[in-house]
Amino acid sequence: FIFLILLLWNQVFKNSFEFIGGLPTITLLLITIYLQQLLIVGYSSSINELKIKLVSFLRIYYSLIFLILGLLSAIYFKSIYTLLIAWSISLLITFITLIKNVPSLRIQPTFNIQIIKLLLFDGFPILFQGLLRFAIVNIDRLFIIKVSTLENLGYYSIGLLASNIVSLPGTIITKVTLPIILRRISSSGFDTHENKNVLKVSISLIQKSCVFAGLILTLVLPIIITLIFPNYISSIYLCSILIIVGVEIGIAQSCIDFTLAVGKKKKILLTTILFIPIILISNSLFWIKFESINFLALSLFICITSYTTIILNICLNCFKINKKECKKITMRIVSDLFIY
């Protein structure tokens, strides 16, 4: 499906992939990503069977294989193709080792139409939301490729990398707290005081963790850039804005995961779909007026602040938290972000 979209994109925007090696590179990258997803699913299934030591060992095992093959590829071939092949081989070797040690992973595919329909009905909105989130996070890069230089894209990518790092605490906390919420819903029902408390504490913890990570990175990143990457000094102000955006994305994504997990998908999808053209229009207006990537980052900050506020309200309403408390939580989080 993604490959067909890329083919269509390549037809509409001629030679748009040439600067990264063309469509063959993209195809090889998709194969590598597929192998990576297989390994991730294998890791998750193994952890469910308490094969924690094995998974920890294989993570190191995979890293060492990729380090050796990647270095050989970089030294002797200096090609993105060989690097992707090295990456794929490392993933494949690790996955084969995993399925040899976890017999339950060696299963034959079976096709049950009812189960497939159920999985598609429940899973497709989550997959679609994931693609939409990818679009929101990367829409600025595509916009810069179209209207600006690769140098500016490099500066902006540093800021987006910082943004992704800052949003990680939200993902980690959600992975821990979401099963607790679902377990409580399964045992004692949906609309309980305990569920509401767990959700409120989780969102508060996610906000504080992301803000703390953002503050640390805001202090450390300028020093790293100045000492190690002096050519990127002009991206420091840009990074500061995008770090705050990362905090907001961390909060929004956690709220999305909480809401989707309890089966409330429609409002989340509609909001995300709505904000893609809003971000594009905002970026266009800011670029026409200022022609600066710093102002593009400011445009993204304004849009994502609005997006996070709406998503947070949808999540709180989904768990039937009263309007007065919803408003109080939302105002506290948004005011903390603006203070930060």
Tab-separated table of C-alpha atoms in Angstrom:
chain	number	residue	atom	x	y	z
A	1	PHE	CA	0.000	0.000	0.000
A	2	ILE	CA	2.771	2.421	0.956
A	3	PHE	CA	4.778	1.342	-2.109
A	4	LEU	CA	1.811	2.184	-4.378
A	5	ILE	CA	1.539	5.626	-2.744
A	6	LEU	CA	5.269	6.196	-3.360
A	7	LEU	CA	4.905	5.160	-7.004
A	8	LEU	CA	2.035	7.621	-7.402
A	9	TRP	CA	4.053	10.337	-5.644
A	10	ASN	CA	6.984	9.691	-8.008
A	11	GLN	CA	4.682	10.067	-11.006
A	12	VAL	CA	3.170	13.342	-9.771
A	13	PHE	CA	6.448	14.879	-8.533
A	14	LYS	CA	8.962	13.776	-11.140
A	15	ASN	CA	12.433	12.794	-9.831
A	16	SER	CA	11.439	13.705	-6.258
A	17	PHE	CA	13.427	10.731	-4.879
A	18	GLU	CA	16.549	11.201	-6.980
A	19	PHE	CA	18.516	13.023	-4.267
A	20	ILE	CA	18.305	9.920	-2.005
A	21	GLY	CA	19.047	7.346	-4.724
A	22	GLY	CA	15.754	7.025	-6.563
A	23	LEU	CA	12.878	4.558	-6.279
A	24	PRO	CA	15.134	1.442	-5.891
A	25	THR	CA	16.521	2.913	-2.656
A	26	ILE	CA	12.996	3.590	-1.403
A	27	THR	CA	11.980	-0.015	-2.245
A	28	LEU	CA	14.965	-1.441	-0.386
A	29	LEU	CA	14.210	0.843	2.563
A	30	LEU	CA	10.601	-0.449	2.700
A	31	ILE	CA	11.881	-4.053	2.749
A	32	THR	CA	14.236	-3.143	5.598
A	33	ILE	CA	11.408	-1.465	7.537
A	34	TYR	CA	9.218	-4.563	7.034
A	35	LEU	CA	11.963	-6.792	8.453
A	36	GLN	CA	12.353	-4.390	11.372
A	37	GLN	CA	8.626	-4.584	12.114
A	38	LEU	CA	8.791	-8.399	12.031
A	39	LEU	CA	11.582	-8.298	14.607
A	40	ILE	CA	9.681	-5.815	16.810
A	41	VAL	CA	6.573	-8.046	16.770
A	42	GLY	CA	8.797	-11.049	17.582
A	43	TYR	CA	10.345	-9.172	20.514
A	44	SER	CA	6.892	-8.220	21.856
A	45	SER	CA	5.589	-11.807	21.616
A	46	SER	CA	8.739	-13.125	23.314
A	47	ILE	CA	8.419	-10.626	26.177
A	48	ASN	CA	4.796	-11.787	26.628
A	49	GLU	CA	6.272	-15.264	27.180
A	50	LEU	CA	8.773	-13.777	29.684
A	51	LYS	CA	11.773	-14.323	27.378
A	52	ILE	CA	13.194	-11.035	28.643
A	53	LYS	CA	16.860	-12.135	28.900
A	54	LEU	CA	16.760	-13.540	25.366
A	55	VAL	CA	15.304	-10.299	23.968
A	56	SER	CA	17.909	-8.211	25.835
A	57	PHE	CA	20.706	-10.419	24.468
A	58	LEU	CA	19.337	-10.261	20.905
A	59	ARG	CA	19.125	-6.460	20.994
A	60	ILE	CA	22.876	-6.361	21.724
A	61	TYR	CA	23.504	-9.178	19.212
A	62	TYR	CA	21.661	-7.259	16.476
A	63	SER	CA	23.499	-4.012	17.291
A	64	LEU	CA	26.907	-5.725	17.040
A	65	ILE	CA	26.056	-7.403	13.705
A	66	PHE	CA	24.794	-4.145	12.245
A	67	LEU	CA	27.816	-2.248	13.597
A	68	ILE	CA	30.230	-4.664	11.890
A	69	LEU	CA	28.323	-4.963	8.595
A	70	GLY	CA	27.517	-1.227	8.541
A	71	LEU	CA	31.162	-0.277	9.056
A	72	LEU	CA	32.289	-2.701	6.329
A	73	SER	CA	29.648	-1.230	4.015
A	74	ALA	CA	30.705	2.353	4.793
A	75	ILE	CA	34.455	1.652	4.449
A	76	TYR	CA	34.499	-0.507	1.317
A	77	PHE	CA	31.393	0.456	-0.675
A	78	LYS	CA	30.253	3.901	0.563
A	79	SER	CA	26.770	3.353	-0.832
A	80	ILE	CA	23.312	3.715	0.681
A	81	TYR	CA	22.294	0.471	-1.087
A	82	THR	CA	24.963	-1.603	0.668
A	83	LEU	CA	24.156	0.084	4.002
A	84	LEU	CA	20.485	-0.889	3.637
A	85	ILE	CA	21.489	-4.430	2.647
A	86	ALA	CA	23.728	-4.622	5.753
A	87	TRP	CA	20.804	-3.402	7.868
A	88	SER	CA	18.427	-5.975	6.327
A	89	ILE	CA	20.900	-8.846	6.821
A	90	SER	CA	21.378	-7.870	10.484
A	91	LEU	CA	17.611	-7.847	11.050
A	92	LEU	CA	17.127	-11.161	9.232
A	93	ILE	CA	19.905	-12.963	11.158
A	94	THR	CA	18.501	-11.697	14.477
A	95	PHE	CA	14.936	-12.687	13.560
A	96	ILE	CA	16.012	-16.214	12.536
A	97	THR	CA	17.893	-16.559	15.859
A	98	LEU	CA	14.776	-15.376	17.704
A	99	ILE	CA	12.362	-17.848	16.090
A	100	LYS	CA	14.840	-20.707	16.714
A	101	ASN	CA	14.742	-19.924	20.442
A	102	VAL	CA	11.014	-19.156	20.733
A	103	PRO	CA	9.036	-22.111	19.299
A	104	SER	CA	5.678	-20.331	19.544
A	105	LEU	CA	6.825	-17.879	16.846
A	106	ARG	CA	7.180	-20.744	14.342
A	107	ILE	CA	3.534	-20.745	13.290
A	108	GLN	CA	1.861	-21.325	9.948
A	109	PRO	CA	-0.363	-18.495	8.689
A	110	THR	CA	-4.084	-19.260	8.909
A	111	PHE	CA	-6.919	-17.297	7.336
A	112	ASN	CA	-10.177	-16.851	9.194
A	113	ILE	CA	-12.449	-14.363	7.429
A	114	GLN	CA	-14.282	-13.373	10.627
A	115	ILE	CA	-11.062	-12.689	12.535
A	116	ILE	CA	-9.594	-10.802	9.545
A	117	LYS	CA	-12.704	-8.601	9.342
A	118	LEU	CA	-12.545	-7.948	13.085
A	119	LEU	CA	-8.847	-7.040	12.952
A	120	LEU	CA	-9.330	-4.781	9.923
A	121	PHE	CA	-12.362	-3.056	11.430
A	122	ASP	CA	-10.558	-2.456	14.725
A	123	GLY	CA	-7.019	-2.005	13.430
A	124	PHE	CA	-7.364	0.033	10.239
A	125	PRO	CA	-8.391	3.287	12.006
A	126	ILE	CA	-5.336	2.907	14.283
A	127	LEU	CA	-3.088	2.278	11.257
A	128	PHE	CA	-4.659	5.231	9.442
A	129	GLN	CA	-4.142	7.446	12.498
A	130	GLY	CA	-0.482	6.350	12.553
A	131	LEU	CA	-0.079	7.388	8.899
A	132	LEU	CA	-1.807	10.709	9.600
A	133	ARG	CA	0.473	11.347	12.591
A	134	PHE	CA	3.470	10.575	10.359
A	135	ALA	CA	2.108	13.117	7.860
A	136	ILE	CA	1.658	15.805	10.539
A	137	VAL	CA	5.163	15.277	11.946
A	138	ASN	CA	6.849	15.242	8.510
A	139	ILE	CA	4.709	17.700	6.545
A	140	ASP	CA	7.181	20.504	7.276
A	141	ARG	CA	10.047	18.549	5.710
A	142	LEU	CA	8.070	17.964	2.522
A	143	PHE	CA	7.112	21.638	2.486
A	144	ILE	CA	10.763	22.746	2.884
A	145	ILE	CA	11.892	20.351	0.099
A	146	LYS	CA	9.375	22.047	-2.191
A	147	VAL	CA	10.004	25.721	-1.334
A	148	SER	CA	13.517	25.930	0.136
A	149	THR	CA	17.034	24.439	0.037
A	150	LEU	CA	18.461	21.127	1.248
A	151	GLU	CA	20.634	23.138	3.647
A	152	ASN	CA	17.519	24.510	5.356
A	153	LEU	CA	16.081	20.988	5.391
A	154	GLY	CA	19.219	19.855	7.256
A	155	TYR	CA	18.813	22.610	9.869
A	156	TYR	CA	15.118	21.778	10.283
A	157	SER	CA	15.822	18.036	10.576
A	158	ILE	CA	18.095	18.670	13.574
A	159	GLY	CA	15.176	20.427	15.284
A	160	LEU	CA	12.758	17.603	14.420
A	161	LEU	CA	15.231	15.052	15.811
A	162	ALA	CA	15.298	17.010	19.091
A	163	SER	CA	11.484	17.121	18.984
A	164	ASN	CA	11.269	13.326	18.614
A	165	ILE	CA	13.653	12.768	21.551
A	166	VAL	CA	11.556	14.989	23.828
A	167	SER	CA	8.319	13.147	22.951
A	168	LEU	CA	9.809	9.742	23.931
A	169	PRO	CA	8.924	9.896	27.681
A	170	GLY	CA	5.248	10.130	26.713
A	171	THR	CA	5.511	6.950	24.629
A	172	ILE	CA	7.328	5.068	27.415
A	173	ILE	CA	4.852	6.073	30.147
A	174	THR	CA	1.879	5.236	27.896
A	175	LYS	CA	3.250	1.708	27.306
A	176	VAL	CA	3.280	1.189	31.084
A	177	THR	CA	0.006	2.858	32.094
A	178	LEU	CA	-2.247	1.841	29.167
A	179	PRO	CA	-2.288	-1.889	30.102
A	180	ILE	CA	-3.182	-0.883	33.697
A	181	ILE	CA	-6.151	1.170	32.450
A	182	LEU	CA	-7.333	-1.608	30.113
A	183	ARG	CA	-6.995	-4.196	32.893
A	184	ARG	CA	-9.106	-2.016	35.200
A	185	ILE	CA	-11.736	-1.532	32.475
A	186	SER	CA	-11.843	-5.297	31.899
A	187	SER	CA	-12.282	-6.097	35.602
A	188	SER	CA	-14.399	-3.213	36.953
A	189	GLY	CA	-15.969	-1.489	33.944
A	190	PHE	CA	-15.260	1.685	32.015
A	191	ASP	CA	-16.764	4.552	33.974
A	192	THR	CA	-15.013	4.259	37.351
A	193	HIS	CA	-13.323	6.790	39.603
A	194	GLU	CA	-10.094	4.740	39.632
A	195	ASN	CA	-9.820	4.769	35.807
A	196	LYS	CA	-10.250	8.530	35.742
A	197	ASN	CA	-7.576	8.970	38.391
A	198	VAL	CA	-5.100	6.703	36.562
A	199	LEU	CA	-5.693	8.679	33.354
A	200	LYS	CA	-5.270	12.074	35.041
A	201	VAL	CA	-2.111	10.977	36.874
A	202	SER	CA	-0.724	9.469	33.623
A	203	ILE	CA	-1.322	12.654	31.610
A	204	SER	CA	0.197	14.792	34.362
A	205	LEU	CA	3.244	12.498	34.560
A	206	ILE	CA	3.633	12.508	30.763
A	207	GLN	CA	3.469	16.316	30.692
A	208	LYS	CA	6.050	16.711	33.472
A	209	SER	CA	8.386	14.081	31.953
A	210	CYS	CA	8.258	15.604	28.458
A	211	VAL	CA	8.758	19.139	29.837
A	212	PHE	CA	11.698	17.955	31.966
A	213	ALA	CA	13.277	16.220	28.936
A	214	GLY	CA	12.663	19.401	26.932
A	215	LEU	CA	14.326	21.615	29.536
A	216	ILE	CA	17.387	19.343	29.710
A	217	LEU	CA	17.679	19.234	25.912
A	218	THR	CA	17.178	23.015	25.634
A	219	LEU	CA	20.185	23.465	27.941
A	220	VAL	CA	22.397	20.725	26.498
A	221	LEU	CA	21.711	20.934	22.748
A	222	PRO	CA	23.172	24.452	22.174
A	223	ILE	CA	26.402	23.316	23.883
A	224	ILE	CA	26.583	20.139	21.763
A	225	ILE	CA	25.906	22.062	18.533
A	226	THR	CA	28.424	24.818	19.403
A	227	LEU	CA	31.233	22.406	20.350
A	228	ILE	CA	30.705	19.476	17.972
A	229	PHE	CA	28.549	20.776	15.082
A	230	PRO	CA	29.445	24.479	14.732
A	231	ASN	CA	28.050	24.548	11.181
A	232	TYR	CA	24.570	24.109	12.691
A	233	ILE	CA	24.741	27.045	15.133
A	234	SER	CA	22.069	28.919	13.176
A	235	SER	CA	19.601	26.091	13.983
A	236	ILE	CA	19.714	26.630	17.786
A	237	TYR	CA	16.722	28.994	17.927
A	238	LEU	CA	14.806	26.698	15.567
A	239	CYS	CA	15.565	23.699	17.828
A	240	SER	CA	14.251	25.579	20.873
A	241	ILE	CA	10.855	26.030	19.200
A	242	LEU	CA	10.668	22.463	17.896
A	243	ILE	CA	11.593	21.044	21.318
A	244	ILE	CA	8.411	22.643	22.716
A	245	VAL	CA	6.511	21.133	19.762
A	246	GLY	CA	7.992	17.751	20.780
A	247	VAL	CA	6.576	18.165	24.294
A	248	GLU	CA	3.132	18.830	22.793
A	249	ILE	CA	3.372	15.872	20.398
A	250	GLY	CA	4.356	13.611	23.318
A	251	ILE	CA	1.222	14.650	25.240
A	252	ALA	CA	-1.045	14.474	22.160
A	253	GLN	CA	0.186	11.039	21.057
A	254	SER	CA	-0.323	9.581	24.534
A	255	CYS	CA	-3.877	10.967	24.647
A	256	ILE	CA	-4.501	9.497	21.182
A	257	ASP	CA	-3.245	6.065	22.334
A	258	PHE	CA	-5.469	6.162	25.432
A	259	THR	CA	-8.529	7.143	23.370
A	260	LEU	CA	-7.985	4.665	20.513
A	261	ALA	CA	-7.343	1.823	22.969
A	262	VAL	CA	-10.876	2.117	24.385
A	263	GLY	CA	-12.424	2.123	20.899
A	264	LYS	CA	-13.129	5.856	20.442
A	265	LYS	CA	-11.643	6.542	17.011
A	266	LYS	CA	-13.887	8.835	14.949
A	267	LYS	CA	-13.160	12.202	16.610
A	268	ILE	CA	-9.413	11.516	16.750
A	269	LEU	CA	-9.271	10.670	13.035
A	270	LEU	CA	-11.386	13.660	11.994
A	271	THR	CA	-9.295	16.072	14.066
A	272	THR	CA	-6.021	14.734	12.645
A	273	ILE	CA	-7.366	14.851	9.055
A	274	LEU	CA	-8.546	18.428	9.617
A	275	PHE	CA	-5.180	19.636	10.909
A	276	ILE	CA	-3.097	18.452	7.927
A	277	PRO	CA	-4.492	21.169	5.568
A	278	ILE	CA	-4.480	23.671	8.465
A	279	ILE	CA	-0.729	23.117	8.959
A	280	LEU	CA	-0.116	23.387	5.199
A	281	ILE	CA	-2.086	26.644	4.938
A	282	SER	CA	-0.361	28.082	8.020
A	283	ASN	CA	3.086	27.106	6.685
A	284	SER	CA	2.292	28.688	3.317
A	285	LEU	CA	1.158	31.974	4.900
A	286	PHE	CA	4.187	32.161	7.199
A	287	TRP	CA	6.566	31.329	4.335
A	288	ILE	CA	5.017	33.932	1.994
A	289	LYS	CA	5.300	36.558	4.744
A	290	PHE	CA	8.732	35.743	6.275
A	291	GLU	CA	10.538	33.128	4.074
A	292	SER	CA	12.272	31.754	7.173
A	293	ILE	CA	12.429	28.222	8.591
A	294	ASN	CA	12.325	29.725	12.110
A	295	PHE	CA	8.881	31.115	11.335
A	296	LEU	CA	7.875	27.748	9.831
A	297	ALA	CA	8.717	26.222	13.213
A	298	LEU	CA	6.639	28.935	14.892
A	299	SER	CA	3.753	28.108	12.541
A	300	LEU	CA	4.016	24.430	13.523
A	301	PHE	CA	4.091	25.384	17.214
A	302	ILE	CA	0.839	27.363	16.904
A	303	CYS	CA	-0.904	24.552	14.982
A	304	ILE	CA	0.304	21.722	17.244
A	305	THR	CA	-0.670	23.706	20.368
A	306	SER	CA	-4.243	23.894	19.036
A	307	TYR	CA	-4.148	20.232	17.961
A	308	THR	CA	-2.876	19.041	21.363
A	309	THR	CA	-5.539	21.083	23.196
A	310	ILE	CA	-8.352	19.527	21.129
A	311	ILE	CA	-6.934	15.975	21.396
A	312	LEU	CA	-6.523	16.362	25.174
A	313	ASN	CA	-10.170	17.434	25.514
A	314	ILE	CA	-11.353	14.503	23.358
A	315	CYS	CA	-9.384	12.084	25.555
A	316	LEU	CA	-10.698	13.535	28.848
A	317	ASN	CA	-14.290	13.587	27.551
A	318	CYS	CA	-13.919	9.994	26.329
A	319	PHE	CA	-13.169	8.927	29.925
A	320	LYS	CA	-16.207	10.962	31.091
A	321	ILE	CA	-14.279	13.490	33.155
A	322	ASN	CA	-16.599	16.434	33.880
A	323	LYS	CA	-16.283	19.629	31.810
A	324	LYS	CA	-15.070	21.805	34.672
A	325	GLU	CA	-12.206	19.427	35.451
A	326	CYS	CA	-11.423	19.000	31.722
A	327	LYS	CA	-11.079	22.770	31.367
A	328	LYS	CA	-8.903	22.975	34.477
A	329	ILE	CA	-6.513	20.211	33.282
A	330	THR	CA	-6.313	21.641	29.749
A	331	MET	CA	-5.656	25.209	30.959
A	332	ARG	CA	-2.954	23.999	33.344
A	333	ILE	CA	-1.118	22.035	30.649
A	334	VAL	CA	-1.378	24.766	27.989
A	335	SER	CA	-0.329	27.518	30.430
A	336	ASP	CA	2.678	25.388	31.552
A	337	LEU	CA	3.709	24.981	27.901
A	338	PHE	CA	3.541	28.719	27.249
A	339	ILE	CA	5.510	29.426	30.448
A	340	TYR	CA	8.107	26.877	29.312
